[in-house]
mmCIF file of C-alpha atoms in Angstrom:
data_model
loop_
_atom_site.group_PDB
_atom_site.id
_atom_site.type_symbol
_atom_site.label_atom_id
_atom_site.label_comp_id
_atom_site.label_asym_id
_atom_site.label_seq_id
_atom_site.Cartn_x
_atom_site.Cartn_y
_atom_site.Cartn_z
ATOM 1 C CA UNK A 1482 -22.212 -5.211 -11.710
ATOM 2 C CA UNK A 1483 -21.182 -5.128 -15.209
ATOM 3 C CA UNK A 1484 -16.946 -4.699 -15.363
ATOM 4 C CA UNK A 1485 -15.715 -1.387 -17.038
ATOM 5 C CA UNK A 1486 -12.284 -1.645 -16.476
ATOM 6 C CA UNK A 1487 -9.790 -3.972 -17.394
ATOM 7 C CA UNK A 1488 -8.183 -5.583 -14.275
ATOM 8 C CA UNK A 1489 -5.280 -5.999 -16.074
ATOM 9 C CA UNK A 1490 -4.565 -2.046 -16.646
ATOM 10 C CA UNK A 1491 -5.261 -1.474 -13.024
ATOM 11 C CA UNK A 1492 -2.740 -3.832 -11.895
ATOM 12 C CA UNK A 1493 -0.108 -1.808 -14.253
ATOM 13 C CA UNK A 1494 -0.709 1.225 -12.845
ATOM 14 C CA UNK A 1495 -0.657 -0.059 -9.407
ATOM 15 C CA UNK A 1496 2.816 -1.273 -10.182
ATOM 16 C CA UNK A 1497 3.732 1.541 -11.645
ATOM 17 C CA UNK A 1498 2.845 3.245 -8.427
ATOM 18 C CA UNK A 1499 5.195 0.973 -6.979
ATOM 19 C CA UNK A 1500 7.980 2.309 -8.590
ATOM 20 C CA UNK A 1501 7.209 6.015 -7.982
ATOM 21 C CA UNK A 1502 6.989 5.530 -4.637
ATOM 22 C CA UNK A 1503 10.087 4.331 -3.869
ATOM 23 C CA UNK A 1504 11.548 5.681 -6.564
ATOM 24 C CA UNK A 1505 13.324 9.185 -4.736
ATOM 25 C CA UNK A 1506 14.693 7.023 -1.885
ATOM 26 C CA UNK A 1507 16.461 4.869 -4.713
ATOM 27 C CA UNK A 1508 17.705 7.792 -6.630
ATOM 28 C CA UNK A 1509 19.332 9.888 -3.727
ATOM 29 C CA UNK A 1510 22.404 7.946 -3.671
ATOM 30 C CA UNK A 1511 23.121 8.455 -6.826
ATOM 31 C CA UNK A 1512 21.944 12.208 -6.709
ATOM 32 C CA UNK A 1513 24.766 12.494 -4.046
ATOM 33 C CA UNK A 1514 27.220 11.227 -5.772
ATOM 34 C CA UNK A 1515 27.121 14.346 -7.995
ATOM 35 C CA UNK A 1516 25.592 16.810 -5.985
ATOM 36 C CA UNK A 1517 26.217 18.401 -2.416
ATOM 37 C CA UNK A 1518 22.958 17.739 -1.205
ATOM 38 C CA UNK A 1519 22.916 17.755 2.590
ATOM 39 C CA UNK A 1520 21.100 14.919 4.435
ATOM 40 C CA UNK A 1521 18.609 17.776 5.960
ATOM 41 C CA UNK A 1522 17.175 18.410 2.624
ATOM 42 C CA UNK A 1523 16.806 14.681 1.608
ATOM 43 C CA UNK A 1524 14.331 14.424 4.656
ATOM 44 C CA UNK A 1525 12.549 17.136 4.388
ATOM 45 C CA UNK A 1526 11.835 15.512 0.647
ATOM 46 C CA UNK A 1527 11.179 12.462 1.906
ATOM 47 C CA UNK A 1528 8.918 13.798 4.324
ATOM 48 C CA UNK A 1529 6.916 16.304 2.139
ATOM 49 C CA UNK A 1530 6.438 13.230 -0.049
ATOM 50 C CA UNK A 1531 4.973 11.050 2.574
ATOM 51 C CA UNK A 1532 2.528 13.881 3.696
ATOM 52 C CA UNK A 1533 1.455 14.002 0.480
ATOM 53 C CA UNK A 1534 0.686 10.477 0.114
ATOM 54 C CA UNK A 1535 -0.865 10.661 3.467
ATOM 55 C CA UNK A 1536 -3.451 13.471 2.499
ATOM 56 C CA UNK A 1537 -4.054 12.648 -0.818
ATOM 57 C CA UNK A 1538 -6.187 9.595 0.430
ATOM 58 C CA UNK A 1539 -8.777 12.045 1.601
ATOM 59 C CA UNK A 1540 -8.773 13.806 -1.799
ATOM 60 C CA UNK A 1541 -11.032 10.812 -3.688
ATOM 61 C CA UNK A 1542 -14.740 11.338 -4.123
ATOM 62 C CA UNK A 1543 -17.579 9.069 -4.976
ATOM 63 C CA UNK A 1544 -15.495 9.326 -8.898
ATOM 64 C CA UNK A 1545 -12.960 7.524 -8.095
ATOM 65 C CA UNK A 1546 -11.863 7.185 -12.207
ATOM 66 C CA UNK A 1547 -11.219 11.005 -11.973
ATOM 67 C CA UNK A 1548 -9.359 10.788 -9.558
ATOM 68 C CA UNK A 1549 -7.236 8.096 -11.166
ATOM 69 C CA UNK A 1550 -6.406 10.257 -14.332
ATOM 70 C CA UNK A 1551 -6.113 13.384 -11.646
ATOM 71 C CA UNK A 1552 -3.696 11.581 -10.163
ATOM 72 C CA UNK A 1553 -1.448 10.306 -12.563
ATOM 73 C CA UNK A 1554 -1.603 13.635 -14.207
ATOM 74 C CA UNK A 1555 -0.126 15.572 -10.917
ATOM 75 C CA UNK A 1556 1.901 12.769 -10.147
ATOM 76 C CA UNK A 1557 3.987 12.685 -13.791
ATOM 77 C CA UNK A 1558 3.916 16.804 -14.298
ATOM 78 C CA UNK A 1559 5.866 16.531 -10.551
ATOM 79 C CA UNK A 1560 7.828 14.051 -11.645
ATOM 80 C CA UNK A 1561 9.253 15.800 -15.086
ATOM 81 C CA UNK A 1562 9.829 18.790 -12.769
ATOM 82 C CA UNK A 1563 12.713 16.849 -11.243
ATOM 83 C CA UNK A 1564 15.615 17.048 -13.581
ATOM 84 C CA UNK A 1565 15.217 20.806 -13.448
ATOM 85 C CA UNK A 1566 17.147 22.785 -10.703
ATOM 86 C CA UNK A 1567 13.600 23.691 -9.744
ATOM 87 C CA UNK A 1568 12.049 20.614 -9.400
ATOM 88 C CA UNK A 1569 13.788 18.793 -6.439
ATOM 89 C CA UNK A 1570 11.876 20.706 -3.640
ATOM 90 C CA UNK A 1571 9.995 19.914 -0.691
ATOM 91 C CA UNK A 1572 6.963 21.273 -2.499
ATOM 92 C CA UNK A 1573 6.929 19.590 -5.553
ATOM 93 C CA UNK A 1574 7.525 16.680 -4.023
ATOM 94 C CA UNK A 1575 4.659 16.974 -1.527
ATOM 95 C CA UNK A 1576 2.191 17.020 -4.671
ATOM 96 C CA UNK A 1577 3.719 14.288 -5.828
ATOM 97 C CA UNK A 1578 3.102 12.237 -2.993
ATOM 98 C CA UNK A 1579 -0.072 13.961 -3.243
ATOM 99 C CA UNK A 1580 -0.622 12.736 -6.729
ATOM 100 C CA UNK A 1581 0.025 9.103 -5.572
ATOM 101 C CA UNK A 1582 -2.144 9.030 -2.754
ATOM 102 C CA UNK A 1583 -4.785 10.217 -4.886
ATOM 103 C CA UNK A 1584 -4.148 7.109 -7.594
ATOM 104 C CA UNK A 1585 -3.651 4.385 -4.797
ATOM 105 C CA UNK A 1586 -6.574 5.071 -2.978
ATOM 106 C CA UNK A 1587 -8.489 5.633 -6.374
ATOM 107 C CA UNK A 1588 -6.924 2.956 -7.881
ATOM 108 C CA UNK A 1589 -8.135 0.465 -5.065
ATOM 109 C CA UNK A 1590 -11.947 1.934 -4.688
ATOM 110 C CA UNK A 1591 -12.005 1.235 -8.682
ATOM 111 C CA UNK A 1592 -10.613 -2.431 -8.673
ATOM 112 C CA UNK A 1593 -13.187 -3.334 -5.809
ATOM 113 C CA UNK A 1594 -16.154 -1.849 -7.562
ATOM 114 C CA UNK A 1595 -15.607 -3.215 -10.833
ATOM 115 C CA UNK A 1596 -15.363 -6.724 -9.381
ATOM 116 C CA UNK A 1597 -18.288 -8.956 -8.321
ATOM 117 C CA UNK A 1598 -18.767 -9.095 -4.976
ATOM 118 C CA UNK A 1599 -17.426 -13.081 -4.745
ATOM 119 C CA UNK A 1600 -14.635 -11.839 -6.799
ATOM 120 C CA UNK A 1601 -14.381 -8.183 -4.531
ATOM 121 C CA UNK A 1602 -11.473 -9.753 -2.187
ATOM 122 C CA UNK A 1603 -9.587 -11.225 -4.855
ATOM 123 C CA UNK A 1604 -9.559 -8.585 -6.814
ATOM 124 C CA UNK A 1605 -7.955 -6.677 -4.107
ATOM 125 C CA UNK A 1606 -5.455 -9.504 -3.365
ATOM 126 C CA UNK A 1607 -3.900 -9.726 -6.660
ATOM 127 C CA UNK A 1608 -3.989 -5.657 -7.180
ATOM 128 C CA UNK A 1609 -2.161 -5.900 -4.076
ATOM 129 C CA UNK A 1610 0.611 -7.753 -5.247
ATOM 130 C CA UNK A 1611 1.734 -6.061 -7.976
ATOM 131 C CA UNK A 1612 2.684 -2.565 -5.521
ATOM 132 C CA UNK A 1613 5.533 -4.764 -4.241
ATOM 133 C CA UNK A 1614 6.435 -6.115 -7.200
ATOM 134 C CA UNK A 1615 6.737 -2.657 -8.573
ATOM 135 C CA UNK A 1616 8.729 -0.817 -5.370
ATOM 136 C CA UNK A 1617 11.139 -3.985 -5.725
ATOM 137 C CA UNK A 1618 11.842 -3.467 -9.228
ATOM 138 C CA UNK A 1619 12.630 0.020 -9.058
ATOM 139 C CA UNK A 1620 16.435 -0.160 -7.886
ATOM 140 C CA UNK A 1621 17.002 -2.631 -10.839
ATOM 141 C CA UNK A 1622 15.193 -0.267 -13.392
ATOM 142 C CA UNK A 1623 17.153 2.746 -12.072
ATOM 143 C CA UNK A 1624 20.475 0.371 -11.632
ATOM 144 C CA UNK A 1625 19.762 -0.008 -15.865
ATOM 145 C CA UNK A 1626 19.140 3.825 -16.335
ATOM 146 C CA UNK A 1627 22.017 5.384 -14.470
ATOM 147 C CA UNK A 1628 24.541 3.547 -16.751
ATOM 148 C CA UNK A 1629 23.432 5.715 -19.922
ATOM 149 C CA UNK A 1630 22.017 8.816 -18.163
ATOM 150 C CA UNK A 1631 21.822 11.148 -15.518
ATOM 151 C CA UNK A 1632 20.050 9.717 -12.671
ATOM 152 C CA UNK A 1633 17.175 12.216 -12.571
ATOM 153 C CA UNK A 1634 16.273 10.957 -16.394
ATOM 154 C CA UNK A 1635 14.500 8.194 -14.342
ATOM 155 C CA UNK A 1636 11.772 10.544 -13.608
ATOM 156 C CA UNK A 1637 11.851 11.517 -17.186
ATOM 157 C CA UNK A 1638 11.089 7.596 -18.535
ATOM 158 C CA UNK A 1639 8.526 7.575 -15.013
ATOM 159 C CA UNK A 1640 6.593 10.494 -16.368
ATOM 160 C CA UNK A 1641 6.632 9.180 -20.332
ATOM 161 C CA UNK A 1642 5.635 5.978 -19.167
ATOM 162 C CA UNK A 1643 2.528 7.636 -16.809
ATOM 163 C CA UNK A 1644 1.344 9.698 -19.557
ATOM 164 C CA UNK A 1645 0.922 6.395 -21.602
ATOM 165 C CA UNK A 1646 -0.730 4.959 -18.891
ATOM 166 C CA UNK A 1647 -3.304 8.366 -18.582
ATOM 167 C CA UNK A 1648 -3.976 7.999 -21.872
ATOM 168 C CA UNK A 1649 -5.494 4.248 -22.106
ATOM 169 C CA UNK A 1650 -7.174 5.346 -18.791
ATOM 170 C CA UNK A 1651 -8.605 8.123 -20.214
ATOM 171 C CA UNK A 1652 -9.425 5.678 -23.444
ATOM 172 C CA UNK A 1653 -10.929 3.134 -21.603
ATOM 173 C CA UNK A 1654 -12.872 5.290 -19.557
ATOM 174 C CA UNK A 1655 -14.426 7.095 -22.515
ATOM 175 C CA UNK A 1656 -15.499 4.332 -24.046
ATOM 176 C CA UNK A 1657 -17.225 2.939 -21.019
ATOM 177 C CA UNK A 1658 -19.102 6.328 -20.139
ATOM 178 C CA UNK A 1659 -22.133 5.271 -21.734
ATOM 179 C CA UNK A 1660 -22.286 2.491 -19.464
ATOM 180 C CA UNK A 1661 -20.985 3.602 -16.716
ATOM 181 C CA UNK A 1662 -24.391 5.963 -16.084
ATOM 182 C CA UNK A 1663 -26.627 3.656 -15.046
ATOM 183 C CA UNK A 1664 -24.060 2.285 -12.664
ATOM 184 C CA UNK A 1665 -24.302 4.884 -9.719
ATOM 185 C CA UNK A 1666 -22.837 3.203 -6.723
ATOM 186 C CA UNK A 1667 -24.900 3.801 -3.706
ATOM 187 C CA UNK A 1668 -22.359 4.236 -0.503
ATOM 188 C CA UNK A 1669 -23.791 3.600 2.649
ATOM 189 C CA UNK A 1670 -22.875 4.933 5.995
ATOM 190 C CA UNK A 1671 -21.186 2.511 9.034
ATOM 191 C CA UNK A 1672 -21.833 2.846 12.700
ATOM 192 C CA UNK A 1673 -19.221 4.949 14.342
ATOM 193 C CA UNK A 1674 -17.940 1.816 16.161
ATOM 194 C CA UNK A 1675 -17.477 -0.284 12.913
ATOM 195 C CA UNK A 1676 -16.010 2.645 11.290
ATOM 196 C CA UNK A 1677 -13.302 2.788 14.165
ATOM 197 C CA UNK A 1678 -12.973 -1.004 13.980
ATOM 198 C CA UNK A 1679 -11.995 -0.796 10.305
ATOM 199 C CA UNK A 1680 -9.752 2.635 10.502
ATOM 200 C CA UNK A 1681 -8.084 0.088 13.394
ATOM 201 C CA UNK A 1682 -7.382 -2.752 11.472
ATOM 202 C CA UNK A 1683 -6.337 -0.912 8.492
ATOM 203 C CA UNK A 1684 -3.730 0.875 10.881
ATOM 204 C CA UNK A 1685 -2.788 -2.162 12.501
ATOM 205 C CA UNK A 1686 -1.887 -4.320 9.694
ATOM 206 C CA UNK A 1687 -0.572 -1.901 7.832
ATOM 207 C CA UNK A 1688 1.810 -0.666 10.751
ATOM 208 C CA UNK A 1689 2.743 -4.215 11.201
ATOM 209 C CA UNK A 1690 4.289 -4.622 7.799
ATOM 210 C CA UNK A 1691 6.029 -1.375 7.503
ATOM 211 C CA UNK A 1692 7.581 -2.101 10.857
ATOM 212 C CA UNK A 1693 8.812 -5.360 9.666
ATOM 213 C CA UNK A 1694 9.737 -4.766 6.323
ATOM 214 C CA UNK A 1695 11.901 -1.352 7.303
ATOM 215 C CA UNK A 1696 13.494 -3.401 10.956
ATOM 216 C CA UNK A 1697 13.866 -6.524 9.579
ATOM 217 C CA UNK A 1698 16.962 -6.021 7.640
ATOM 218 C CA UNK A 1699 18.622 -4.086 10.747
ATOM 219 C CA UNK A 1700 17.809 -6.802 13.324
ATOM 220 C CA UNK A 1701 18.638 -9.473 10.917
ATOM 221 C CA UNK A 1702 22.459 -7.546 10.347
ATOM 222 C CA UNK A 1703 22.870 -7.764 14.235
ATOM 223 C CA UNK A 1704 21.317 -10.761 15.350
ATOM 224 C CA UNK A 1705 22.895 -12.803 12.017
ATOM 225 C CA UNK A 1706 26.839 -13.184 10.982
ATOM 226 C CA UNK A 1707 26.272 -14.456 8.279
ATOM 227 C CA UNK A 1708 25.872 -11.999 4.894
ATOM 228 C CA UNK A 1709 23.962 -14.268 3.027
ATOM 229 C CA UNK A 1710 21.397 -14.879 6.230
ATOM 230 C CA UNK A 1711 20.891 -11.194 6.149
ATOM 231 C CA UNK A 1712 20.027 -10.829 2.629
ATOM 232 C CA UNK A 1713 17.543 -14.304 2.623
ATOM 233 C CA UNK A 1714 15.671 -12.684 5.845
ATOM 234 C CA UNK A 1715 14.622 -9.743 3.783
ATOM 235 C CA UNK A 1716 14.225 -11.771 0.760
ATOM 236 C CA UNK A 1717 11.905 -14.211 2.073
ATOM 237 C CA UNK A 1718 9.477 -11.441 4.093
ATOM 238 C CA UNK A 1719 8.770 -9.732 0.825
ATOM 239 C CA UNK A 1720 8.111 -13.533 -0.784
ATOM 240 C CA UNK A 1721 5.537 -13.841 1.823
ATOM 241 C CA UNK A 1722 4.216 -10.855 1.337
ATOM 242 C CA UNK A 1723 3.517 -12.152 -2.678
ATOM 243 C CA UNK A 1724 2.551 -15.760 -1.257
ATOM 244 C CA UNK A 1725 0.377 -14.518 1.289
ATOM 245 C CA UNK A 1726 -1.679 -12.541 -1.120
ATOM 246 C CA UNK A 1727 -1.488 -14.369 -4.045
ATOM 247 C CA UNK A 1728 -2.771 -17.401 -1.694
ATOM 248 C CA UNK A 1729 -5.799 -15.313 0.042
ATOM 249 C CA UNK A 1730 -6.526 -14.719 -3.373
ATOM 250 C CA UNK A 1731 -7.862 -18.449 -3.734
ATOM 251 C CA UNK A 1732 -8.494 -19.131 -0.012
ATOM 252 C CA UNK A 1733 -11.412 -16.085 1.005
ATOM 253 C CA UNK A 1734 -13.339 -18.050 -1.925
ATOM 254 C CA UNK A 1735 -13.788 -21.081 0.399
ATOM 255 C CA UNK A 1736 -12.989 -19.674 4.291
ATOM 256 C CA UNK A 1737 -14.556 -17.061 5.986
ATOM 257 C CA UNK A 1738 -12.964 -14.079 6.250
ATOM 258 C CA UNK A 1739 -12.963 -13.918 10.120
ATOM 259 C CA UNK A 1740 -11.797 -17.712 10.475
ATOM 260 C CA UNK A 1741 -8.734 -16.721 8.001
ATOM 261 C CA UNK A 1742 -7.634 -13.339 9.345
ATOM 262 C CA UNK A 1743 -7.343 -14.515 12.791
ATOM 263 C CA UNK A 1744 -5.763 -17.097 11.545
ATOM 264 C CA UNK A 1745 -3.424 -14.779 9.612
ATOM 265 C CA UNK A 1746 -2.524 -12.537 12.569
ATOM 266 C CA UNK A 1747 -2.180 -15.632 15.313
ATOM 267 C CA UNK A 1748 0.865 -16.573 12.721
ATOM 268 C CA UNK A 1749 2.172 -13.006 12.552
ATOM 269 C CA UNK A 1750 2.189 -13.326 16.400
ATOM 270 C CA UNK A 1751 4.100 -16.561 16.504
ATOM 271 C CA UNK A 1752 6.694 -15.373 14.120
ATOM 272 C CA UNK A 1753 7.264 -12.777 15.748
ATOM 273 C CA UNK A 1754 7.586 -13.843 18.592
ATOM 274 C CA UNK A 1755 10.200 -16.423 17.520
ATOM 275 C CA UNK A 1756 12.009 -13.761 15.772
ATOM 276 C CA UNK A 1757 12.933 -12.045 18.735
ATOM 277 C CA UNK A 1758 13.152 -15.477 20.612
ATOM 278 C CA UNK A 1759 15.634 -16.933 18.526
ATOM 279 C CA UNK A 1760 19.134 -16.730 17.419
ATOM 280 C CA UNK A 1761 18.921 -19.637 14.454
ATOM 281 C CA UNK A 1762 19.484 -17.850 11.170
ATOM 282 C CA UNK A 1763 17.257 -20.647 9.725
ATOM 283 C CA UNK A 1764 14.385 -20.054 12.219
ATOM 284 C CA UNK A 1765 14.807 -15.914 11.800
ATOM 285 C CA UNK A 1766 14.802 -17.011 7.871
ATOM 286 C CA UNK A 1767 11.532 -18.938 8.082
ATOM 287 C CA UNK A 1768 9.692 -16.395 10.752
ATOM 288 C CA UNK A 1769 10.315 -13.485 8.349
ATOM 289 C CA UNK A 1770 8.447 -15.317 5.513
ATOM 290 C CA UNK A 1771 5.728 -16.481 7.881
ATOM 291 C CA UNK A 1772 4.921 -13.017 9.193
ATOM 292 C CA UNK A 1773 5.169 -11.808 6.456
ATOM 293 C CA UNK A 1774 2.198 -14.294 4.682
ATOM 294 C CA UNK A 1775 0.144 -13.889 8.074
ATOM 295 C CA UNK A 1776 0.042 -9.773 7.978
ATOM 296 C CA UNK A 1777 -0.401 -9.590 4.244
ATOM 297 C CA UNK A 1778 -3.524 -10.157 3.020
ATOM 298 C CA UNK A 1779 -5.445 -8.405 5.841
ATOM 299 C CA UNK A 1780 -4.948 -4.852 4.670
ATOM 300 C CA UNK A 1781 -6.395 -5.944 1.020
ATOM 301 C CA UNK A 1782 -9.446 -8.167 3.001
ATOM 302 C CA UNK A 1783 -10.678 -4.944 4.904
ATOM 303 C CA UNK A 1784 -10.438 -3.007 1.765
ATOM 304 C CA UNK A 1785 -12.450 -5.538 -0.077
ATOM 305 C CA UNK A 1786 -15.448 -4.993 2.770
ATOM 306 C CA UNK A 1787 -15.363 -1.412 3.024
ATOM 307 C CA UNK A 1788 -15.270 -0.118 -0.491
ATOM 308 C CA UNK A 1789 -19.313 0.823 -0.770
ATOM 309 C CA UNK A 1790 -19.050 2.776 2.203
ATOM 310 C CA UNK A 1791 -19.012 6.363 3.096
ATOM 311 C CA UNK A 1792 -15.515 7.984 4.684
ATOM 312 C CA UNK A 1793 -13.368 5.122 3.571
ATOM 313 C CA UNK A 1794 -11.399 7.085 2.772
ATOM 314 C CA UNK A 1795 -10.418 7.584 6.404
ATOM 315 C CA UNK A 1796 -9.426 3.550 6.415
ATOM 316 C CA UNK A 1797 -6.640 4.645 4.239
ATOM 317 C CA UNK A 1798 -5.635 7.772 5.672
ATOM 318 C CA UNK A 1799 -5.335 5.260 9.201
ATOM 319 C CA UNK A 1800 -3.023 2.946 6.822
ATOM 320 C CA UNK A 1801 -1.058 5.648 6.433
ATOM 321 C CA UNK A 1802 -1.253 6.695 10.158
ATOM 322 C CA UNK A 1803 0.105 2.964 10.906
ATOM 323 C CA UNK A 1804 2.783 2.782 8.253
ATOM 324 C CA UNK A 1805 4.453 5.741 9.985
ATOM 325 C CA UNK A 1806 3.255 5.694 13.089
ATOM 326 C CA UNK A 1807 4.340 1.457 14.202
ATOM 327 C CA UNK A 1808 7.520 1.755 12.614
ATOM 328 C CA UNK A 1809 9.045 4.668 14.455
ATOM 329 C CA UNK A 1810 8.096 3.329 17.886
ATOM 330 C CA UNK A 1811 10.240 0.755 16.991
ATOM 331 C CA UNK A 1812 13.141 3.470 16.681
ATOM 332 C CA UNK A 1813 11.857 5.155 19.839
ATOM 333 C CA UNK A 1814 12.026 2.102 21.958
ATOM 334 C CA UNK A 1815 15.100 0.762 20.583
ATOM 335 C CA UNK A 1816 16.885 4.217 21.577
ATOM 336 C CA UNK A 1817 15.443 4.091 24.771
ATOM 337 C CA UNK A 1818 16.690 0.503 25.287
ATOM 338 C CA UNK A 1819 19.447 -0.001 23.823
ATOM 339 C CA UNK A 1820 17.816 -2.827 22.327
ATOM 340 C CA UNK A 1821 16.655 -3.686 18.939
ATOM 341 C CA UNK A 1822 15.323 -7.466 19.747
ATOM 342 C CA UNK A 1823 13.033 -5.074 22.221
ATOM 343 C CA UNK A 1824 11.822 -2.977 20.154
ATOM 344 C CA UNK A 1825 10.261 -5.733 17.687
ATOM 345 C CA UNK A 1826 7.398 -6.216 20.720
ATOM 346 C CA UNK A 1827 6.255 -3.116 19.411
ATOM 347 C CA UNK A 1828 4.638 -4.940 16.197
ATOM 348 C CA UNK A 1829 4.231 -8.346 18.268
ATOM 349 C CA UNK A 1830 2.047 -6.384 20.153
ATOM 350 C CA UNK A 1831 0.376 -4.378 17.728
ATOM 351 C CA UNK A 1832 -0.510 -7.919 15.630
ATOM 352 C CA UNK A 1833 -2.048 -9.103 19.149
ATOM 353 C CA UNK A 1834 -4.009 -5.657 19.087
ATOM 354 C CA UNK A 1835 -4.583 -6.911 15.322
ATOM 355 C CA UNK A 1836 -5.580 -10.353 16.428
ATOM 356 C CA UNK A 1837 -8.118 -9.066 18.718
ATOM 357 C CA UNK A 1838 -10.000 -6.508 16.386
ATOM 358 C CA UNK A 1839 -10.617 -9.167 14.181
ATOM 359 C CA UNK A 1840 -12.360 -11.792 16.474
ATOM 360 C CA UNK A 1841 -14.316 -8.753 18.016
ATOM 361 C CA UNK A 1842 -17.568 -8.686 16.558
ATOM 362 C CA UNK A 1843 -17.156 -11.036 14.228
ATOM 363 C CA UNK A 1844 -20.475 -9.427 12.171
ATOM 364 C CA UNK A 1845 -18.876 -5.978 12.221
ATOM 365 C CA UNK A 1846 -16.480 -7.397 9.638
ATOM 366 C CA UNK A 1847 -19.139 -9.729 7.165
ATOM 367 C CA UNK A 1848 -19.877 -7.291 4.215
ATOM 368 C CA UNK A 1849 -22.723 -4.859 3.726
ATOM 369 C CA UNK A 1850 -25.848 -5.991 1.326
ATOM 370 C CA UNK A 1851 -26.434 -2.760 -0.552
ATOM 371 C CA UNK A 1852 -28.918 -2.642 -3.492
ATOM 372 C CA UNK A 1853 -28.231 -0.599 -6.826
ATOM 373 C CA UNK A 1854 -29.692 -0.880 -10.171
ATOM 374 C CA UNK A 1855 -32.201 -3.369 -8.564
ATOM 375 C CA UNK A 1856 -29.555 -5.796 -7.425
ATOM 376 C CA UNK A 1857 -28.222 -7.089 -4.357
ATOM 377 C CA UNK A 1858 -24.412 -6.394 -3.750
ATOM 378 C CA UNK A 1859 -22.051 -7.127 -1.057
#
């Protein structure tokens, strides 16, 4: 399949979608500070953008580049709303969660398409990476911005910098029309059963790392004295969430992909496992990063596998499920018992759940042959 897009300006707006993401959570203390905004509000905004998010997955057709500059376009007119007194509302905020949904799920369908099929999971990896990269360097870029300007102009420099990015889309794309026509990407439909073992997985591994990522820094603060043990805990799970993609990146060239993800969750199992096992801030330190690297580059590998099929778009709408969904059982059972260290057996178990999809069938998860323009394609 002949490459239209540049990698490279998929990965920037995936990082970019980082940033936006995260980006309301990291402004509302400093909307606070100047404002009498109850706590109420704030969830009901945090919610409404998370529905958004959720929903917008299902918005994506079989043009997944219109839905890119669709996207982006919703997603920066939402975010230039918020300065105004108008524009910090449940509403606007829901469409532009919708408006990211739309360009992550987009965003992904395009990198996988445009890549060979021995390059497909690869792709995904390293596309992968840079979503982290970008929600962890949005405190620091709106750290910078607050000292000059109001905090809200952050959505201002989001939106200018989105429009740029819509406009080399919309660039690119125009120039690669012409041979994008013969290209017409034939999508193929699953057995019910594989499509539920994919949705599964996709929920699973995605629930997995939320869980971790939003826990870990609570359970590391009351298992840990220490301040700097705290902050290394958290530090090191999002390193091995970069090492563990940037390694599958290399690795699904030479492993199977079933030999490698079980491998992947058995070590998400361990570590956490000795997480909740252990009070050593050096062992809590070194099972963060090894979850972390296990659960990590499963998400992007069931992507890579299911992008020429029909109603993927459901396997990200179940990401979604799981990234809400595994996280605040861990709140439920830790209310119920009192018990933090407890409640991590929630994503223990859900990895073993994870562990098991993955060795089930072991051909439900090898790639579909499809044939367009003559060719065979995983």
């Amino acid at each position: 399949m002949q490459r239209i897009l540049s990698p490279v300006l998929l990965y920037t707006i995936f990082f970019f979608t980082g940033i936006a993401t995260v980006l309301l959570g990291v402004l509302l203390p400093y909307i606070h500070a100047v404002s009498s905004q109850e706590d109420l509000h704030t969830g009901w905004l945090l919610a409404s953008q998370f529905i958004g998010q959720l929903i917008g997955a299902l918005f994506v057709g079989r043009r997944p580049s219109r839905s890119v500059g669709f996207g982006l376009l919703l997603t920066l007119s939402c975010a230039a709303a918020v300065p105004y007194r108008w524009g910090l509302n449940p509403v606007t905020q829901f469409f532009y969660g919708l408006g990211l949904g739309i360009t992550m799920t987009a965003v992904n369908i395009l990198a996988g398409r445009e890549a060979t099929p021995e390059k497909r999971a690869s792709r995904l990896q390293m596309l992968n990476v840079f979503w982290p990269l970008g929600a962890a360097a949005a405190p620091w870029c709106v750290a910078a911005i607050v000292r000059s300007f109001h905090p809200e102009t952050a959505c201002i420099f989001l939106a200018i910098t989105l429009g740029f990015l819509l406009l080399l889309f919309s660039l690119n794309m125009r120039g690669a029309s012409r041979a994008s026509i013969a290209q017409k990407t034939v999508e193929h439909p699953l057995p019910w059963y594989r499509l539920l073992l994919y949705c599964s997985i996709a929920l699973l591994c995605v629930g997995v790392e939320t869980a971790l990522a939003n826990w870990l820094p609570s359970y590391s603060a009351r298992s840990l004295s220490h301040t700097g043990s705290i902050a290394a805990a958290a530090s090191l799970f999002w390193c091995g969430v970069l090492s563990g993609r940037l390694s599958a990146a290399s690795v699904f060239r030479n492993l199977p992909w079933n030999i490698y993800g079980t491998a992947s969750a058995i070590a998400c199992i361990l570590a956490s496992l000795a997480l909740i096992l252990s009070s050593s801030p050096l062992l809590i330190c070194i099972s963060s990063f090894v979850a972390a690297f296990g659960v990590a580059p499963l998400y992007p590998a069931v992507l890579a596998r299911s992008i020429h099929v029909r109603l993927k778009n459901l396997i990200f709408f179940s990401a979604g499920i799981g990234s809400a969904a595994v996280p605040w059982l861990v709140g439920r059972v830790s209310y119920a018992t009192d018990s933090l260290k407890e409640a991590l057996l929630v994503p223990t178990i859900a990895a073993v759940l994870l562990a098991l999809g993955l060795c089930y069938e072991p051909r439900a998860m090898t790639p579909l042959t499809i044939t367009f323009d003559g060719k065979d394609h995983i």
